[in-house]
Structure formats: C-alpha cells, structure tokens
Short mmCIF file of C-alpha atoms and ligand atoms in Angstrom, two decimals:
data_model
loop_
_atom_site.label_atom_id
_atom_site.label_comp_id
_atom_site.label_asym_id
_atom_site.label_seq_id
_atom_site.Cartn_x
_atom_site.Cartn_y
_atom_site.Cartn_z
CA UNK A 179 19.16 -18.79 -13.26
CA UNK A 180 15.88 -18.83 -11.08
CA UNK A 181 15.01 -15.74 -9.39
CA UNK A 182 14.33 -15.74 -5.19
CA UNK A 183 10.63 -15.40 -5.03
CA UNK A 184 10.40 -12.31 -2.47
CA UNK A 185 7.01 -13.50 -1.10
CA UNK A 186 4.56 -10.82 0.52
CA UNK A 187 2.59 -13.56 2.18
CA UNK A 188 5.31 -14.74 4.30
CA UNK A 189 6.72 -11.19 5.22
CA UNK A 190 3.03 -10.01 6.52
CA UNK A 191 3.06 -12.67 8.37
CA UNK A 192 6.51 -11.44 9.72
CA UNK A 193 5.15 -7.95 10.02
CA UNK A 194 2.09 -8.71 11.33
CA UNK A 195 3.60 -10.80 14.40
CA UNK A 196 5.79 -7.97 15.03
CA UNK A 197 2.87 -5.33 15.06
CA UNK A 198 0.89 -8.08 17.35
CA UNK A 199 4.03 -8.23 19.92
CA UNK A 200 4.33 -4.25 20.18
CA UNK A 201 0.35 -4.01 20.38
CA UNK A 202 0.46 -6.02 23.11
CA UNK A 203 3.79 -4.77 25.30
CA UNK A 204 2.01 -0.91 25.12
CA UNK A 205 -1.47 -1.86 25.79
CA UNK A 206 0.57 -3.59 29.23
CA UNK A 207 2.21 -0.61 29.93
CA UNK A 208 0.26 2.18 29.00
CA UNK A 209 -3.45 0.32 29.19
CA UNK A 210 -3.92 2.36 25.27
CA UNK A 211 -4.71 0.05 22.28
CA UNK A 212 -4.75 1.23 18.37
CA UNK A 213 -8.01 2.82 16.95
CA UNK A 214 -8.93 2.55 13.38
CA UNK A 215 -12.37 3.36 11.77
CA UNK A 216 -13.25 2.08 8.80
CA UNK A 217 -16.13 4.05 7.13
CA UNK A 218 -17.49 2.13 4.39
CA UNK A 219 -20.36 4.56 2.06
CA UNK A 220 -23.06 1.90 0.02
CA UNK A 221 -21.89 -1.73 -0.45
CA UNK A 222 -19.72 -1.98 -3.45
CA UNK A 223 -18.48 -5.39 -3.17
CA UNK A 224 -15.10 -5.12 -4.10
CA UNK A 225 -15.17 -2.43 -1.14
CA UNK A 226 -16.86 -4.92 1.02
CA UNK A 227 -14.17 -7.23 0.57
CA UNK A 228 -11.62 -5.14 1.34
CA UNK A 229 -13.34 -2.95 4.23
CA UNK A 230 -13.61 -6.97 5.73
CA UNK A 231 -9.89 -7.88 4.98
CA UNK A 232 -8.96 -4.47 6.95
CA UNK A 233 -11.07 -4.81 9.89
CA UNK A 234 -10.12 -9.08 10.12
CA UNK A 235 -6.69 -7.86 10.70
CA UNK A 236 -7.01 -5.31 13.15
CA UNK A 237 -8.88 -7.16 14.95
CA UNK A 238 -5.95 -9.98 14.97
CA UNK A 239 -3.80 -7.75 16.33
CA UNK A 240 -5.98 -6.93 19.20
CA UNK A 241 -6.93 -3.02 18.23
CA UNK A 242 -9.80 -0.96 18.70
CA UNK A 243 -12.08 -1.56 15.58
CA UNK A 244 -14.86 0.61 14.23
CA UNK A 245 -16.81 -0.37 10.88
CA UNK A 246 -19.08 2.39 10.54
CA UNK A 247 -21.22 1.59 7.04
CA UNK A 248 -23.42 4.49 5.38
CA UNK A 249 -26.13 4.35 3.47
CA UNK A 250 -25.23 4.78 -0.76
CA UNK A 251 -27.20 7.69 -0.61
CA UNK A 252 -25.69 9.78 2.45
CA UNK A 253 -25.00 13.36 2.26
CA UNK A 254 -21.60 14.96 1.58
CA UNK A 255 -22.45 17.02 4.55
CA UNK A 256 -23.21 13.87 6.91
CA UNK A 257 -19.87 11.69 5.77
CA UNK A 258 -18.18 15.11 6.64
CA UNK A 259 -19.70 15.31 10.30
CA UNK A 260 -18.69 11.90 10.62
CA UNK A 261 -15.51 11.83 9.79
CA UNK A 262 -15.03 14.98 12.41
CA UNK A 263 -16.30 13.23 15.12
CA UNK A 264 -13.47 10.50 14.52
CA UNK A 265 -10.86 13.15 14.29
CA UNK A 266 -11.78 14.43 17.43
CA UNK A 267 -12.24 10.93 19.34
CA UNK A 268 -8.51 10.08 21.04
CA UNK A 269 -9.36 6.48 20.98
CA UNK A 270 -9.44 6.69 17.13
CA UNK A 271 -5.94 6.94 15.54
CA UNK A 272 -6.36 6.00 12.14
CA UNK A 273 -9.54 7.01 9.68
CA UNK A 274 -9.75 5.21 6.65
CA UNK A 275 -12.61 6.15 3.93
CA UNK A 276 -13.27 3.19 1.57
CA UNK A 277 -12.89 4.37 -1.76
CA UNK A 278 -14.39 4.95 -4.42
CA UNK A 279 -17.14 7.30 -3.21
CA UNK A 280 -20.55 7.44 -4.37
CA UNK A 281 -20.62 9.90 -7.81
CA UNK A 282 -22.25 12.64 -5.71
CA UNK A 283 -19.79 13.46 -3.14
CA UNK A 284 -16.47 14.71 -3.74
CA UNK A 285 -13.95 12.35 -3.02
CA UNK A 286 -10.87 14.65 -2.39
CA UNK A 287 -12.80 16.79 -0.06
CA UNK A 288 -13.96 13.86 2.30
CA UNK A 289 -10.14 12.86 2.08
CA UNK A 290 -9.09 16.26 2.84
CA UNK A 291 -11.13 16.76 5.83
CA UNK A 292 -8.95 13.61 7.52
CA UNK A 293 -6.49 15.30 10.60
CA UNK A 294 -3.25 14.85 8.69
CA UNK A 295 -2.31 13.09 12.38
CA UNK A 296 -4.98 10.25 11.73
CA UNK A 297 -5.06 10.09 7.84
CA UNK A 298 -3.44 6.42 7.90
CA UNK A 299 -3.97 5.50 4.21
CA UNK A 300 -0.75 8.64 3.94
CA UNK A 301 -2.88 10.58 0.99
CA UNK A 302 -3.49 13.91 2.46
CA UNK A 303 -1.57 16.62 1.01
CA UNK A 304 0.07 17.14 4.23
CA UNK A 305 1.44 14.20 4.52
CA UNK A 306 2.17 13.93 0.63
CA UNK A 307 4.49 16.85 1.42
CA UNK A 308 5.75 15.35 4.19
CA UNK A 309 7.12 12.14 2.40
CA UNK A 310 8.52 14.73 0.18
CA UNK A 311 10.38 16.33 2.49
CA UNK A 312 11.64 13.23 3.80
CA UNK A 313 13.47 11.85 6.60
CA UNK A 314 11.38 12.95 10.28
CA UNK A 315 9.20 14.84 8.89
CA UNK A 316 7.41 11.18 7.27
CA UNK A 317 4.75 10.29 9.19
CA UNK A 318 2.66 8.17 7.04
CA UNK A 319 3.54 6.43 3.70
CA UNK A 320 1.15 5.50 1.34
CA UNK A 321 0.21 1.75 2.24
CA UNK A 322 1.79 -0.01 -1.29
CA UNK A 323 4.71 1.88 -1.54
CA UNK A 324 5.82 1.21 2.44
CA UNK A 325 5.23 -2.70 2.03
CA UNK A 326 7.24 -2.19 -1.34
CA UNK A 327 10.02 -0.58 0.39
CA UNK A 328 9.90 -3.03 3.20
CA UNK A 329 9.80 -6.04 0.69
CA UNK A 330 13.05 -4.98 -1.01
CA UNK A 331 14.74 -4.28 2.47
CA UNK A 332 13.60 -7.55 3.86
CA UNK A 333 14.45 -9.38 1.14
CA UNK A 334 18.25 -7.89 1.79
CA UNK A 335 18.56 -5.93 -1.68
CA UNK A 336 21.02 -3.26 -1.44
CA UNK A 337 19.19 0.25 -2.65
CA UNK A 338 21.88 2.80 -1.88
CA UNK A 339 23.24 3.87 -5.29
CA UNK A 340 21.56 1.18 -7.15
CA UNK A 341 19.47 1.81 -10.06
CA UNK A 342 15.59 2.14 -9.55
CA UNK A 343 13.86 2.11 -12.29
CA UNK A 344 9.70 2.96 -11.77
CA UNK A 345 7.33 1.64 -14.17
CA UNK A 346 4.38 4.73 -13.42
CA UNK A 347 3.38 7.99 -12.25
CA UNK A 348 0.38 7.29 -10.06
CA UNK A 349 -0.14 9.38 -7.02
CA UNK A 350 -0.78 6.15 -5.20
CA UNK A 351 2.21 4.14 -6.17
CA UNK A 352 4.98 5.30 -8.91
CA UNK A 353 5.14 8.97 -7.59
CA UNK A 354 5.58 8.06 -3.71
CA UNK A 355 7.84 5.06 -4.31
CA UNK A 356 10.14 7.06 -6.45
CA UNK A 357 10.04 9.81 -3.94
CA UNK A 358 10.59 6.98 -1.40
CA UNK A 359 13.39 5.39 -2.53
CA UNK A 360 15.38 8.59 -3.47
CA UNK A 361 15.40 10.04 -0.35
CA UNK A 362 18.61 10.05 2.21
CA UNK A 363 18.64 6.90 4.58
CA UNK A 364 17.90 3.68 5.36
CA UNK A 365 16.14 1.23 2.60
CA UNK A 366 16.39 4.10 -0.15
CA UNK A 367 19.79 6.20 -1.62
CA UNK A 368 19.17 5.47 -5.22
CA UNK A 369 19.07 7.04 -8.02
CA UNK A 370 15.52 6.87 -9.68
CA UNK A 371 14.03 7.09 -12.40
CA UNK A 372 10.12 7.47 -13.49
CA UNK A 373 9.14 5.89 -16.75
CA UNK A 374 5.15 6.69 -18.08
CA UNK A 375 3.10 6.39 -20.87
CA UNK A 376 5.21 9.20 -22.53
CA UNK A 377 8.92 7.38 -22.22
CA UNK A 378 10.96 6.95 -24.99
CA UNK A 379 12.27 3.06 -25.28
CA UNK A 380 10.93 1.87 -22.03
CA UNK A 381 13.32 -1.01 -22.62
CA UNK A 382 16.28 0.63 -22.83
CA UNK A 383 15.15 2.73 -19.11
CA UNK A 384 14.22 -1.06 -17.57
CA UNK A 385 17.70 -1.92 -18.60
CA UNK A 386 19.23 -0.09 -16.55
CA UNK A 387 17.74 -1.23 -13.60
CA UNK A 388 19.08 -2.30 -10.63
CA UNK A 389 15.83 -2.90 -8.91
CA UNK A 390 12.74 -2.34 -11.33
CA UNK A 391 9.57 -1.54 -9.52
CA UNK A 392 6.34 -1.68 -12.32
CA UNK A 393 2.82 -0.06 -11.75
CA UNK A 394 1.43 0.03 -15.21
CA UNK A 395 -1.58 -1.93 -14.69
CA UNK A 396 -0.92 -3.53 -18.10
CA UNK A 397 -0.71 -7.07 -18.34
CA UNK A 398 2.92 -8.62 -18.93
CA UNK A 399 4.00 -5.69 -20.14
CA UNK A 400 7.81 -5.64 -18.71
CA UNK A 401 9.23 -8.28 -21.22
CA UNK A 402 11.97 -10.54 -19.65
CA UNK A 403 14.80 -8.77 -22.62
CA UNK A 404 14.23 -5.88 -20.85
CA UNK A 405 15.60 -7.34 -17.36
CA UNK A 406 18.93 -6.75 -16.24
CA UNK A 407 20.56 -9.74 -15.08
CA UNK A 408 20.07 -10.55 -11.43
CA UNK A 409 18.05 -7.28 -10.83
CA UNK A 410 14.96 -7.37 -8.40
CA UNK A 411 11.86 -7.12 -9.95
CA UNK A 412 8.95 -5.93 -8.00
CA UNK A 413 5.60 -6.17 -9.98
CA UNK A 414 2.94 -4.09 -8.60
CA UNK A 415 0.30 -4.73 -11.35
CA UNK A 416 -2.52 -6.30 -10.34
CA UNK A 417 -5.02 -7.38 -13.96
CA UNK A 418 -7.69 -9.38 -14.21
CA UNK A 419 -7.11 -11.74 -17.40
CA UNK A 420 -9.86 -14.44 -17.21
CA UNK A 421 -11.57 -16.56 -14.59
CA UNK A 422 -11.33 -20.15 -13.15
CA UNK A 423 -13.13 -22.48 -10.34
CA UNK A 424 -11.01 -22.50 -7.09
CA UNK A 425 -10.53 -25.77 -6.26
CA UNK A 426 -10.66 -24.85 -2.67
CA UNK A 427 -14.36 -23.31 -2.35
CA UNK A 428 -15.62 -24.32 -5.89
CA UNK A 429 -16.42 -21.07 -6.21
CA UNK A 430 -15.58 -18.60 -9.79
CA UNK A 431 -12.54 -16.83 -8.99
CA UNK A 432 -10.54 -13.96 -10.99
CA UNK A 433 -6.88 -15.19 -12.52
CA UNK A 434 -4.40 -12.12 -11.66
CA UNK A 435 -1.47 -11.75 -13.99
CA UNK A 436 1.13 -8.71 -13.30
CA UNK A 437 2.40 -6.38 -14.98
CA UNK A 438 6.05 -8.44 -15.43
CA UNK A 439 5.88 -12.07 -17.76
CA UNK A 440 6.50 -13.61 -14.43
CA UNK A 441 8.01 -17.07 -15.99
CA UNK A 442 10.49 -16.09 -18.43
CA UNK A 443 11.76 -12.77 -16.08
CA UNK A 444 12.75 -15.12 -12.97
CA UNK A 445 14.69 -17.01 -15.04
CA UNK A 446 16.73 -13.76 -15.84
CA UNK A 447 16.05 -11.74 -12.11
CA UNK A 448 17.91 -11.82 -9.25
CA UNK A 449 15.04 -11.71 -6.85
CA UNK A 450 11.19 -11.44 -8.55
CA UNK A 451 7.86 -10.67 -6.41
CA UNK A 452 5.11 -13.38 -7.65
CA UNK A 453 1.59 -12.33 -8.87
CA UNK A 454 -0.86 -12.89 -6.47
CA UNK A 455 0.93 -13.64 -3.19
CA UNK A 456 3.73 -10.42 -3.96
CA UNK A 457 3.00 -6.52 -3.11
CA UNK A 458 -0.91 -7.31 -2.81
CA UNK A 459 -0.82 -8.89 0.94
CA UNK A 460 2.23 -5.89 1.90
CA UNK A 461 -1.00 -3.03 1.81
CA UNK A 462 -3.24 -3.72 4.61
CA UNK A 463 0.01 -4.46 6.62
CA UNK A 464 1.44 -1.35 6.44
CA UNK A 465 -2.01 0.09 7.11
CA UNK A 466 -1.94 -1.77 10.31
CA UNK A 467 1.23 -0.25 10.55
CA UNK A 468 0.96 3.35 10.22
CA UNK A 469 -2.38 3.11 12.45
CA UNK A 470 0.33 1.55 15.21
CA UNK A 471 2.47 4.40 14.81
CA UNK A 472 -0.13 7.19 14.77
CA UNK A 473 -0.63 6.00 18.50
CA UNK A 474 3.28 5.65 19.22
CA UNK A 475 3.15 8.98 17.34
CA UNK A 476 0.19 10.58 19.89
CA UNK A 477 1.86 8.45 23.13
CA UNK A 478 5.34 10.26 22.45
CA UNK A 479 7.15 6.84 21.56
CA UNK A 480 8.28 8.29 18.17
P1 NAD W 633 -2.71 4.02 -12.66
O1 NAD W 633 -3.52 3.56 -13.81
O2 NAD W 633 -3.19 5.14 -11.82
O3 NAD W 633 -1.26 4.40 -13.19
C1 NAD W 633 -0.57 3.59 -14.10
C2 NAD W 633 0.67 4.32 -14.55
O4 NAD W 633 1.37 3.47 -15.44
C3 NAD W 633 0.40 5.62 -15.28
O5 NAD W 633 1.18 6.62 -14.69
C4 NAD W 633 0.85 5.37 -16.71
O6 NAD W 633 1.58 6.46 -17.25
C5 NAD W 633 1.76 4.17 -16.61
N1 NAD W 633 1.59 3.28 -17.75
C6 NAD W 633 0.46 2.67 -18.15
N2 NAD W 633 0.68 1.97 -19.27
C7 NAD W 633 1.99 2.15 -19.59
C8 NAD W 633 2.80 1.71 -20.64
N3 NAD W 633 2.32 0.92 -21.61
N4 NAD W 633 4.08 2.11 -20.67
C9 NAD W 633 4.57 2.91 -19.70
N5 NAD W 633 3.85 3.36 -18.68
C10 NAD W 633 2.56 2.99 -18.61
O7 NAD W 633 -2.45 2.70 -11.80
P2 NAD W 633 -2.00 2.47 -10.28
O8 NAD W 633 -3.09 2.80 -9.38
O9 NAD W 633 -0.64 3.05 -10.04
O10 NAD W 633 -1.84 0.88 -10.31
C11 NAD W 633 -0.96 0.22 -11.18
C12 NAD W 633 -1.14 -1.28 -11.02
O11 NAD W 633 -0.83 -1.66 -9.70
C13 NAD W 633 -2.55 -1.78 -11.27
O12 NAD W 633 -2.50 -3.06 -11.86
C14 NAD W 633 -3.14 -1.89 -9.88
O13 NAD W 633 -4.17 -2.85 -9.79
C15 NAD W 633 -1.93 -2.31 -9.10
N6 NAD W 633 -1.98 -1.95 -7.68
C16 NAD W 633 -1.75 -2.93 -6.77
C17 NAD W 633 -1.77 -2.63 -5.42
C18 NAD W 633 -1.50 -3.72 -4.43
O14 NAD W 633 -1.12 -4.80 -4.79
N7 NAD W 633 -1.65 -3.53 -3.17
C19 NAD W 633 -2.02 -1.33 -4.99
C20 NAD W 633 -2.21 -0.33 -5.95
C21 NAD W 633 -2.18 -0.65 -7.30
#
C-alpha cells in the first residue's frame, strides 16, 4: 500500500488564496487591511530567514507590514517600549517577536508584555488558557499545531473518536495539539494520548493510533512496525542530518529528515505528511491567519 502524501505546500497555497480573497473583499468594504509587525532583535540568520519568509507573505496578501530590526545589543527596557507602542497602534493587529532573544533579555517577559488581542504567534498565557478552555473562547492557536489540525481536516481524515496518538510534550507543539484535537467540535473529538521521553513501549502507544502526530525532534525515530495500518501519519520533526549542493542555486543546502522513516511508513500509512514540503510550509500560514482574524476579531466579524 502507498500512503496519500498530505502535502503542506499545496494546501498553503489553498490557504493562502483564501486569506488573499477575504483580505481583499474587507479592505473593499471596510477600507481596513491586516497589520503585523515583525520585530526582529540582532541578525541571527536563521531568524533572518524566517523574519523574511513572514514578511514575503504578508506582503502577498496585500497587509500592512512592519519589519522593525533592533540592534543585538538593545535594552530589555527599549524592546519593551516598543512592543507597547504596537499594542497600542489599531493599525497593528498582530506582534510577532523573532525568537530566540539575545541572552540578556528575558524572553518570556517580552512575550508576556504582547496584548493577548494581538499576540498572533498564540503563546501568551492568556491565550494558552484560552485554547484550553476551548471552543469560543480560542482566539489564537499556536501557528504548527493550527496548520496540523487543518492538514488532517483538509486532507478529509475523520478525528472524532479516532485514536490520536502525540509523539511530545512541547509547549509549542505536542501540548497544544493534544489539547487541540481533544476538544468538542469540528476537526478534533478524539481521544488523545501524549507519549514523552518517559513512556513506557512507545510502540505499543503508536500502535494504537488512528492518526499519529510526532514532535520528537529525533531523526526516524517512529519505526514503520509501529504504524497502524492505514493510519495518518503527521511528522512534525524537522533534523538536520547532513548537507548537499542544490542543484537549483548551487548553493550548500541542509538535508531535513523527520522524525517518521518516511519510505518504509507510507508503504504501511493511510495518508503520510512528507519531510520537507509537510507541516513546515502550514506555520507562517496560519500566522497569516490568526493576524486576519485578530482584525475580523477587532472589526466585529467573529
Ligand atoms: P522539543 O525538543 O521542545 O520537544 C520534543 C518532545 O519530544 C519532548 O517533549 C520530548 O519528551 C519528546 N521526545 C524526544 N525524544 C523522544 C523519544 N526518544 N521518545 C519519546 N519522546 C521523545 O521540540 P519541539 O519544539 O516540539 O519540536 C519537535 C520537532 O518538530 C523538531 O524537530 C522541530 O524542529 C520540529 N518543529 C517543526 C515545526 C514546523 O515544521 N513548522 C515547528 C516546530 C517544531
């Protein structure tokens, strides 16, 4: 059996078009675009490529964009006063703080002092409660888990009462898509279950799995034994194994490997997200997203 390949690149695309179409319709009606600012502290370049990913789409889909880059060495005090100014601008509707932070300033504060009503990236406690709570009171999901959720509704897998099994307790992905996917409604109704570092037979947990969602960050670690036969497979991990030359820019580029041994588990999955092309391109999209809906949010439209 060969797996569907549930491909992230083509349902951004999707997404994307639909974001675009709405953008456009409200900016007709109501003359109000989205606002995100991107605030970008020293120049990391992993952060540079990402900060540039973020702002090339938003500016695709015809919002406002700010970049505002600071200087490495700027004050925990200054990045504070900035990022007040933004929550009080009404043309800004989404703040997003590149992480990671310069060593000397506390990274949970800066994140903190986001207005839970403009804190996009969904990791403010508020809004962590919020998802917990579930149903209305979700404003913002974290970025990965939302294109997760979307990936396995778009890609027509049933969820209510199946089996989700999630490989990982990270605040950014295993905790919220477990929390996600348990809740009442739409896209969710399972019954979950959080595997870690600490689980006893891993395998026999997998198993069980309806749809298997894995955020280890350890290379090929879900074996394809431990697949159930035509379950969905959604492979988060993201690892660096080696190098190569693209062929397209001649240029050294990293080779990404997941967290599932892609070729031997689509032969056994039902459906099976590939490793680059998969979750990766479903972030910024829901970014985009949630920064469209903090507007809708602000204009009364939600
Ligand atoms: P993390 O290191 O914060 O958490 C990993 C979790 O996996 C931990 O809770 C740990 O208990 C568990 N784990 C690790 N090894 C394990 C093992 N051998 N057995 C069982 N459990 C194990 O990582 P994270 O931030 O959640 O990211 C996980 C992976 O997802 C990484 O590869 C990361 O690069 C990737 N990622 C991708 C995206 C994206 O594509 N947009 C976004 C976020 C993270």
């Amino acid at each position: 059996m060969t797996a569907k390949l549930i491909k992230g690149t083509e349902i951004r695309e999707e997404i994307l078009e639909e974001i675009a179409a709405e953008v456009k319709e409200i900016k007709e009606k109501k003359g109000v675009v989205p606002g995100l600012v991107t605030i970008l502290v020293g120049a990391n370049p992993a952060s540079i490529s990402y900060v540039t990913l973020k702002i090339k789409t938003a500016d695709r889909l015809g919002f406002k964009e700010i970049q505002d880059d600071q200087p490495e060495d700027i004050s925990e005090a200054d990045l504070l006063a900035i990022i007040d100014k933004y929550n009080k601008d009404d043309s800004i509707h989404g703040i997003l703080v590149q992480l990671p932070l310069p060593k000397h300033i506390d990274d949970k504060k800066i994140l903190n002092a986001i207005d839970p009503d403009k804190d996009v990236d969904g990791f403010h406690p508020v809004n962590v409660g919020r998802l917990m709570i579930g149903g209305a009171e979700v404003k913002f999901a974290p970025c990965t888990p939302a294109g997760i959720q979307e990936m396995i509704v778009r890609a027509g897998v049933e969820t209510s009462g199946a089996e989700v099994v999630v490989v990982g307790r990270s605040n950014i992905v295993g905790k919220p898509i477990a929390n996600m996917m348990v809740q009442k409604g739409p896209g969710a109704n399972s019954t979950v279950t959080i595997v870690h570092t600490r689980t006893q037979d891993l395998a026999a947990h997998c198993k069980r799995a309806d749809i298997l969602i894995v955020a280890a960050g350890v290379p090929g670690l879900v074996k394809p034994e431990w697949i159930k036969p035509g379950a969905c497979v959604i492979d988060v991990g993201v690892n660096r194994v080696g190098e190569k030359v693209s062929e397209k820019t001649g240029k050294k580029i990293a080779i990404l490997r997941g967290d599932v041994d892609f070729d031997a588990a689509k032969e056994i999955a039902g459906s099976i997200t590939p490793v680059p092309g998969g979750v990766g391109p479903m972030t910024i999209t829901m970014l985009m997203k949630n920064t469209l809906n903090s507007m809708k949010y602000k204009l009364g439209m939600m």
